[in-house]
Every structure is written in C-alpha cells, then in structure tokens.
XYZ file of C-alpha atoms in Angstrom:
450
model
C 38.553 6.052 6.248
C 36.816 3.940 3.602
C 38.230 3.884 0.086
C 34.927 4.196 -1.766
C 32.146 4.806 0.765
C 32.034 8.036 2.750
C 29.618 8.890 5.548
C 26.844 9.210 2.960
C 27.589 6.373 0.555
C 29.703 5.855 -2.558
C 29.319 9.126 -4.462
C 30.927 10.704 -7.501
C 30.679 11.777 -11.117
C 28.470 9.250 -12.909
C 30.432 6.655 -14.921
C 33.717 8.322 -14.036
C 34.133 8.116 -10.261
C 31.154 5.804 -9.760
C 30.751 3.514 -12.769
C 28.085 1.061 -13.847
C 30.605 -1.708 -13.134
C 30.861 -0.536 -9.531
C 27.076 -0.775 -9.238
C 26.991 -4.282 -10.712
C 29.711 -5.451 -8.329
C 27.990 -3.908 -5.315
C 24.850 -5.757 -6.352
C 26.813 -8.980 -6.801
C 28.219 -8.688 -3.291
C 24.900 -7.825 -1.638
C 23.069 -10.626 -3.420
C 25.690 -13.136 -2.277
C 26.036 -11.732 1.254
C 22.304 -11.759 1.990
C 21.342 -14.573 -0.394
C 22.340 -17.189 2.138
C 19.488 -16.009 4.378
C 16.172 -17.800 3.883
C 13.756 -15.777 1.709
C 16.095 -12.782 1.744
C 15.061 -9.830 -0.398
C 16.699 -6.485 -1.176
C 14.872 -3.272 -2.096
C 16.172 -0.533 -4.422
C 15.067 3.101 -4.741
C 16.404 6.035 -6.754
C 16.010 9.746 -7.319
C 15.389 11.338 -10.721
C 18.908 11.607 -12.204
C 19.450 10.435 -15.756
C 22.016 7.903 -14.528
C 19.599 6.371 -12.041
C 18.152 3.840 -14.491
C 21.624 2.611 -15.390
C 22.619 2.013 -11.774
C 19.236 0.516 -10.896
C 19.520 -2.062 -13.685
C 23.153 -2.854 -12.846
C 22.427 -3.327 -9.154
C 19.398 -5.492 -9.898
C 21.411 -7.638 -12.326
C 24.169 -8.116 -9.765
C 21.801 -8.952 -6.909
C 19.787 -11.501 -8.876
C 22.935 -13.042 -10.393
C 24.118 -13.758 -6.858
C 20.884 -15.431 -5.822
C 18.773 -12.815 -4.046
C 15.393 -11.345 -5.027
C 15.274 -7.602 -5.654
C 12.271 -5.303 -5.268
C 12.176 -2.112 -7.370
C 10.547 0.981 -5.880
C 11.886 3.217 -8.658
C 11.608 6.915 -7.656
C 11.354 7.384 -3.893
C 13.001 9.562 -1.255
C 15.956 8.302 0.786
C 13.892 8.303 4.012
C 11.148 6.530 2.076
C 13.600 3.804 1.101
C 14.690 3.533 4.746
C 11.059 3.217 5.877
C 10.249 0.522 3.319
C 13.410 -1.401 4.205
C 12.701 -1.547 7.949
C 8.935 -2.040 7.689
C 8.913 -4.504 4.804
C 11.205 -7.207 6.150
C 14.036 -6.522 3.694
C 17.577 -7.724 4.331
C 18.859 -4.338 3.205
C 18.014 -1.348 1.035
C 19.959 0.436 -1.683
C 19.333 4.096 -2.513
C 20.664 5.556 -5.760
C 21.145 9.271 -5.160
C 23.705 12.027 -4.801
C 21.336 14.054 -2.616
C 21.833 17.806 -3.183
C 24.618 17.378 -5.793
C 24.143 18.279 -9.497
C 22.573 15.756 -11.878
C 25.897 14.513 -13.283
C 26.862 13.106 -9.872
C 25.242 10.039 -8.402
C 25.698 7.796 -5.424
C 24.867 4.459 -3.838
C 23.776 4.418 -0.192
C 23.363 1.164 1.700
C 20.672 0.853 4.366
C 20.522 -1.998 6.899
C 17.386 -3.978 7.807
C 16.541 -1.475 10.555
C 16.477 1.461 8.134
C 19.822 2.811 9.379
C 23.060 3.489 7.551
C 24.873 0.234 6.875
C 27.280 -1.195 9.465
C 30.963 -0.533 8.846
C 31.907 -4.211 8.684
C 29.560 -4.714 5.717
C 30.916 -1.596 3.997
C 34.450 -2.911 4.481
C 33.477 -6.251 2.945
C 31.857 -4.519 -0.053
C 35.074 -2.579 -0.622
C 37.150 -5.744 -0.412
C 34.960 -7.266 -3.121
C 35.295 -4.129 -5.266
C 39.082 -4.416 -4.946
C 39.044 -8.117 -5.853
C 40.246 -9.422 -2.498
C 36.951 -11.143 -1.688
C 35.001 -13.659 -3.808
C 31.247 -13.951 -4.331
C 30.193 -16.972 -6.420
C 27.454 -16.688 -9.029
C 24.131 -18.385 -8.402
C 22.956 -21.090 -10.810
C 19.771 -22.871 -11.797
C 16.788 -22.213 -9.580
C 19.007 -20.345 -7.092
C 18.940 -17.228 -9.293
C 17.030 -14.240 -7.945
C 14.033 -12.468 -9.428
C 13.075 -8.797 -9.981
C 9.768 -7.639 -8.503
C 8.015 -4.357 -9.275
C 7.123 -2.818 -5.909
C 5.331 0.489 -6.437
C 3.013 -0.337 -3.546
C 6.014 0.267 -1.275
C 5.845 3.954 -2.256
C 2.115 3.953 -1.502
C 2.795 2.532 1.968
C 5.366 5.262 2.633
C 2.942 8.005 1.615
C 0.263 6.563 3.893
C 2.757 6.446 6.753
C 3.718 10.091 6.236
C 0.068 11.107 6.465
C -0.297 9.239 9.772
C 2.609 11.199 11.295
C 0.621 14.432 10.934
C -2.326 14.233 13.380
C -4.140 17.237 11.967
C -5.854 18.365 8.782
C -4.341 21.124 6.654
C -7.522 22.328 4.973
C -7.331 25.770 3.439
C -3.665 26.415 4.263
C -1.768 27.854 1.294
C 1.568 26.063 0.964
C 4.237 26.264 -1.740
C 6.301 23.103 -2.272
C 9.656 23.229 -4.073
C 10.483 19.611 -4.852
C 13.875 20.277 -6.497
C 12.852 18.217 -9.553
C 13.826 15.250 -7.395
C 12.395 12.394 -5.366
C 9.813 14.533 -3.587
C 8.158 15.566 -6.868
C 5.787 12.591 -7.220
C 5.259 12.165 -3.455
C 5.058 15.413 -1.465
C 2.215 17.031 -3.477
C 0.056 13.902 -3.105
C 0.622 13.768 0.655
C -0.201 17.436 1.233
C -3.269 17.283 -1.015
C -4.527 14.208 0.839
C -4.305 16.190 4.085
C -6.345 19.017 2.544
C -3.681 21.664 1.924
C -4.022 24.201 -0.876
C -0.651 23.746 -2.565
C 1.333 25.412 -5.319
C 3.971 23.137 -6.843
C 7.439 24.269 -7.902
C 10.121 22.162 -9.608
C 8.015 19.020 -9.962
C 8.955 18.238 -13.559
C 12.118 16.124 -13.433
C 13.633 15.128 -16.769
C 16.923 13.632 -15.616
C 19.212 16.656 -15.772
C 17.375 19.356 -13.819
C 17.484 17.910 -10.290
C 18.649 20.608 -7.806
C 19.167 23.019 -10.714
C 18.417 26.496 -9.324
C 15.698 25.018 -7.147
C 15.103 23.135 -3.922
C 16.772 23.612 -0.555
C 20.152 24.511 -2.095
C 18.558 27.465 -3.928
C 15.981 28.584 -1.391
C 15.764 32.096 -2.860
C 13.353 30.878 -5.583
C 10.861 29.657 -2.995
C 11.317 32.764 -0.837
C 10.379 35.014 -3.745
C 7.398 32.827 -4.691
C 5.920 32.684 -1.175
C 6.139 36.436 -0.787
C 4.808 37.286 -4.258
C 1.871 34.858 -4.117
C 0.958 35.511 -0.457
C 1.375 31.893 0.646
C 1.113 30.926 4.309
C 4.496 29.204 4.072
C 6.740 27.173 1.802
C 8.893 24.059 2.019
C 11.934 23.232 -0.097
C 13.469 19.765 -0.361
C 16.747 18.555 -1.830
C 17.173 15.912 -4.533
C 16.450 12.871 -2.361
C 14.209 14.777 0.086
C 16.068 13.965 3.280
C 16.359 17.730 3.850
C 13.746 20.418 4.277
C 14.132 24.162 4.632
C 11.090 26.299 5.369
C 10.006 29.791 4.374
C 7.645 31.885 6.492
C 4.783 34.028 5.199
C 7.174 36.984 4.723
C 9.551 35.004 2.539
C 12.101 34.676 5.336
C 14.173 31.517 5.759
C 13.378 29.061 8.559
C 16.410 26.765 8.552
C 17.104 23.475 10.322
C 18.143 25.162 13.566
C 14.878 27.088 13.742
C 12.883 23.943 12.985
C 14.593 22.187 15.908
C 13.639 25.043 18.221
C 10.042 25.329 17.005
C 9.319 21.611 17.291
C 11.140 21.066 20.601
C 9.427 24.030 22.253
C 6.046 22.813 20.997
C 6.546 19.299 22.372
C 7.637 20.702 25.726
C 4.569 22.948 25.912
C 2.362 19.949 25.043
C 3.932 17.786 27.749
C 5.441 15.409 25.171
C 9.105 16.312 25.737
C 9.958 14.602 29.021
C 13.679 14.927 29.758
C 14.689 14.799 26.112
C 17.447 16.968 24.614
C 17.836 18.530 21.185
C 20.759 16.943 19.305
C 22.694 19.279 17.011
C 26.045 19.274 15.250
C 28.801 21.682 16.209
C 27.762 23.854 13.249
C 24.386 24.839 14.672
C 24.024 28.548 15.296
C 24.940 30.063 18.654
C 21.535 31.734 18.703
C 19.809 28.352 18.836
C 21.628 27.419 22.035
C 20.829 30.773 23.640
C 17.132 30.320 22.809
C 17.057 26.727 24.123
C 18.747 27.869 27.339
C 16.040 30.493 27.780
C 13.237 27.897 27.749
C 15.085 25.249 29.748
C 15.704 22.699 27.000
C 19.033 20.862 27.059
C 21.078 19.995 24.000
C 23.900 17.812 22.736
C 26.514 18.611 20.073
C 27.967 16.027 17.700
C 30.394 16.010 14.809
C 29.038 17.246 11.486
C 26.866 14.620 9.803
C 23.343 13.344 10.381
C 24.875 9.913 11.030
C 26.370 11.213 14.285
C 23.178 13.021 15.216
C 21.177 9.821 14.839
C 23.691 7.755 16.822
C 23.404 10.172 19.747
C 19.610 10.241 19.564
C 19.308 6.462 19.438
C 21.751 5.968 22.319
C 19.951 8.426 24.588
C 16.379 8.169 23.350
C 16.239 11.845 22.392
C 13.258 12.920 20.298
C 14.578 15.517 17.872
C 17.938 16.211 16.267
C 19.352 17.610 13.090
C 21.518 19.971 11.144
C 21.255 23.591 10.134
C 21.114 22.444 6.499
C 17.694 20.869 7.018
C 18.375 17.241 7.971
C 15.886 16.867 10.832
C 15.292 13.518 12.534
C 12.144 12.724 14.517
C 13.103 9.541 16.360
C 9.485 8.642 17.123
C 8.843 8.183 13.406
C 12.095 7.769 11.479
C 15.708 6.629 11.463
C 16.966 9.358 9.163
C 16.281 12.936 8.168
C 12.995 13.140 6.255
C 12.168 16.380 4.486
C 8.484 15.694 3.913
C 8.005 14.498 7.472
C 9.768 17.619 8.745
C 7.359 19.805 6.790
C 4.411 17.898 8.251
C 5.702 18.260 11.814
C 6.087 22.015 11.295
C 2.517 22.064 9.966
C 1.304 20.340 13.126
C 2.848 23.122 15.231
C 1.379 25.788 12.934
C -2.143 24.373 13.116
C -2.239 23.517 16.825
C -0.676 26.770 18.064
C -2.504 28.941 15.520
C 0.719 30.948 15.132
C 2.433 32.007 11.926
C 5.928 30.717 11.240
C 7.325 34.212 11.754
C 5.863 34.174 15.282
C 7.058 30.647 16.050
C 10.665 31.537 15.258
C 10.598 35.038 16.775
C 12.349 34.101 20.035
C 15.496 32.898 18.236
C 18.108 35.441 17.224
C 20.299 33.872 14.550
C 23.830 35.207 14.928
C 25.851 36.311 11.886
C 28.380 33.664 10.903
C 31.639 33.761 8.951
C 33.402 30.571 7.897
C 36.685 30.442 6.004
C 38.494 27.361 4.713
C 42.216 27.560 5.355
C 44.783 25.297 3.702
C 47.566 24.521 6.181
C 50.796 22.529 6.247
C 49.506 20.118 8.893
C 45.985 20.145 10.348
C 46.785 18.535 13.680
C 49.992 20.473 14.237
C 48.184 23.738 13.518
C 45.399 22.944 15.972
C 47.938 22.001 18.657
C 50.205 25.027 18.099
C 50.520 27.054 21.295
C 50.232 30.453 19.597
C 47.155 29.422 17.613
C 45.529 28.033 20.759
C 46.396 31.216 22.689
C 44.805 33.373 20.002
C 41.674 31.214 19.971
C 41.403 31.482 23.758
C 41.777 35.276 23.611
C 39.128 35.629 20.902
C 36.743 33.343 22.801
C 37.256 35.272 26.031
C 36.574 38.527 24.240
C 33.319 37.198 22.780
C 32.203 35.780 26.128
C 28.510 34.951 26.111
C 27.939 36.943 22.910
C 29.423 34.548 20.376
C 31.789 31.664 19.756
C 34.560 30.380 17.526
C 35.032 26.916 16.063
C 38.009 25.271 14.377
C 37.199 22.056 12.519
C 39.284 19.744 10.359
C 38.188 18.794 6.865
C 37.846 15.051 6.536
C 39.307 14.905 3.025
C 41.663 17.881 2.546
C 44.579 19.547 4.397
C 42.117 22.246 5.377
C 40.895 23.770 8.628
C 37.495 25.422 8.764
C 37.612 28.576 10.900
C 34.195 29.822 11.975
C 33.023 32.657 14.177
C 29.586 33.762 15.333
C 29.070 37.168 16.923
C 26.468 39.951 17.163
C 27.681 41.555 13.906
C 29.186 40.334 10.655
C 32.199 42.643 11.069
C 32.983 41.124 14.475
C 32.802 37.623 12.956
C 35.151 38.607 10.161
C 37.623 40.184 12.568
C 37.674 37.098 14.827
C 38.245 34.688 11.942
C 40.970 36.862 10.418
C 42.753 37.163 13.769
C 42.964 33.384 14.103
C 44.116 32.968 10.500
C 46.788 35.619 11.102
C 48.088 33.569 14.039
C 48.403 30.539 11.761
C 50.339 32.665 9.306
C 52.681 34.004 12.012
C 53.738 30.493 13.047
C 54.307 29.402 9.429
C 51.378 26.989 9.163
C 49.256 28.888 6.635
C 49.364 28.015 2.950
C 46.298 29.871 1.671
C 42.770 30.945 2.493
C 40.578 29.099 0.018
C 37.913 30.965 -1.914
C-alpha cells in the first residue's frame, strides 16, 4: 500500500495531512519527470475549496521550476480534467479535490495522458521524491517552464458533454444540486444549452460550503425540492462531480445501481448492447442482480472502487459500470465516472422512451441492507476461522435466492464490514448479528463500531 497516495489520490486535512510543501514537491517531481519529453505540458484543475488556490499555485510553481509548462483550467470537474488531459495532448493531469469530503480536506489526484488514474510506478516514484530518496534537479535559464491560462479547456469539455446527449431537453423541468462544487459553473450551462428548464441548487461556492448539507451526500435536500416544486426529475453531484445520484418525479432516490439498470436495459432494447456486461462492485444491491437476470443481461463484480470497475470494463470492452454511490462510467465516452454525463445519459433514456424515472426503475426491487463495521483482533484470521465460515454458510443457505451476505476487509483499519441484504430490514439485522456473534464466540471480536 502506498504511503501517501490511496486509490483516489493523496488526500487529507489541508495543510496538516496534505501540506502546501507536499504540493510543491509533487509539482517539482512531475515537472522533472515529464520535462524531459519534447514540448511536454501538464494541466491542472481544481474544485471550489478554499485551499484549492494554495495547492494550485504550489503545484504550478513546482512544475515550472522543474522545466515543464503548466496549463491552468482553474475550476473544473475531475472527469473534465481527465477529458482535457487525454484530448489535449498533455503529459499528465493534476486534479485538486477531496471529492465528497468536507471543505477542510483536500487532495491531489494524478491522471495519466490517457485520462486514467496514474500508473503505480509513477506514484511510487513521486513518493520516493517526497521522502527524499529521489532527486529532481531544478531547471535553469530558458529551460524554465511557463504558466498558461487555459479556460478554453473547460469550454471544450462542456461542448463534449453536449455531444454525448443526442437529444434535446426542451421543456423538461430539472433540478440540479451542484454541491457548491465543480459542477456549479458547468452543469447549468450544459443543461441550458440543451434546452432544459432548470432550477439550480447549491451553485454559490465560497470556499467553505462545498458538500455542506447539499449534493449527492445529502440527497434529501434535492428530494424535497423536486417533490415540492413538481420537477420532472433532479440530479445531485458531489464536490468534484464524478458522482451523480438522481431523484424521480416523486422525490424518490434513483441511485447508481438503478442508473446502471436503466441505461443497460435501454441500450439492449435499442440494439446497442451487443454482448456487453454491467460491471459493478461487490457492494451493489442484490436487487440489481435479480433485475438484470430477469432481462438477460450479464454482470461482473469487482472490489470496491471505481478504479477496479474501470479496469474490468477496459479489459473486456464493457459499456457501462459503476458503484451504488453514483460513480457511473460510460466507456464509449469517458475513462472515469462523470456525474454530468451520467445525468445526460439518463435524460436520453427519459426522452427516447417517453417514460418517467419512476417507471424506468419500477422493475428493480432494492433489497433492505444492513452493514456493520466490526473491529477484530485479526482480519484474515477471523475470515478464515472455521466457526465464522460455518455460520456464514448457514446464513447464506437460509437466505437462498432471497438475499446475500458479504464480509469485506477494511483497507486501512483492523475492521471487517459485515453486510446482509434480505427481503426485510429485520432479517438483515438478524443475519449480521448472527455472524458477529460467531466472531465473538471464537474470541475474535473487539467491538462493533458505531
């Protein structure tokens, strides 16, 4: 496991876990690493956090000091940064964002020239430089890099988004909750250009209100608004707009699992599906799989993380994949989850089928789910314990085709995540508690975390 960079970048409390010095050094490394390439250029984007300017300036100073030109997009979504990187001939991209986290956190994500998450060997080299075990000489004289304002990169991204939606949205009443984040200056323009009648929520970022009681992590605000104002639907994004959750005309949630079903079924009915599969993580709801089985669409399950979803999709050429939380990847158009694009693809289905969102999701029964985090003495030993395994097998057999259980290790703590899905909440609770009791009986349990 990397020391600084996790699966979604180097993230932490601004100027405590992730400091301005870290940003400068990352810039120094990237400028040196790519500066040896002829005409190499690096592009930087950010969300709306108050610390974003600080990191942007530090990264730019480091990159140019090492001899590479840097292009500044300023506020853009993470998928927008990925699009600009791969379409604009950049050596790499750097996104400054902590996604759905509060404003006082921030992060640095590295994107390769193809718009994908950076290769591990480059991440390892960055960390070696941060730890002082690798050198990167300063550039001198005319070898120094320059800073270039690049707002037209954002314009190109917006135009590309519009092209991915092959239909007009005239007269459709849509509420957009932009989480006071990256989507705020972009999503309303795109939807207006396509003719939608939009109401805008949380589009006034001031540096400390990103994700604050708004956006996809607080979907209840949008649900209430859609219902009260009789909107046709609503879309909520997170801070860097790589997620999208939807709300139907009744104010009911349409999560990432339902989006996968709606879009995959539509493509199959339109003859655009071929032999593709839907790619999910192991956390997708049991009801999604039952619904996909019913319409003859296959699926794959990966570890939790959109990184793993994308790797599976790219390897197999699958069209759609994503997570329950709203990261949805459309491989035809993007290399990462894109919240605005997801909303536009849902709109295409809505317009072309002439069905309301409540109708489009009606065939999926989302099963109740209970998940408890359990601190144990040893994660692997607990999973391999014969009594724990026996209990899991008994619970699974009892659920049969009407539910499932899942035990998953935390990547950072001595914690197991025990999850059950069943026809009722009480059944879920009973299944989870039975497995936790087995852990306690064999002396592995420390506590059930709240």
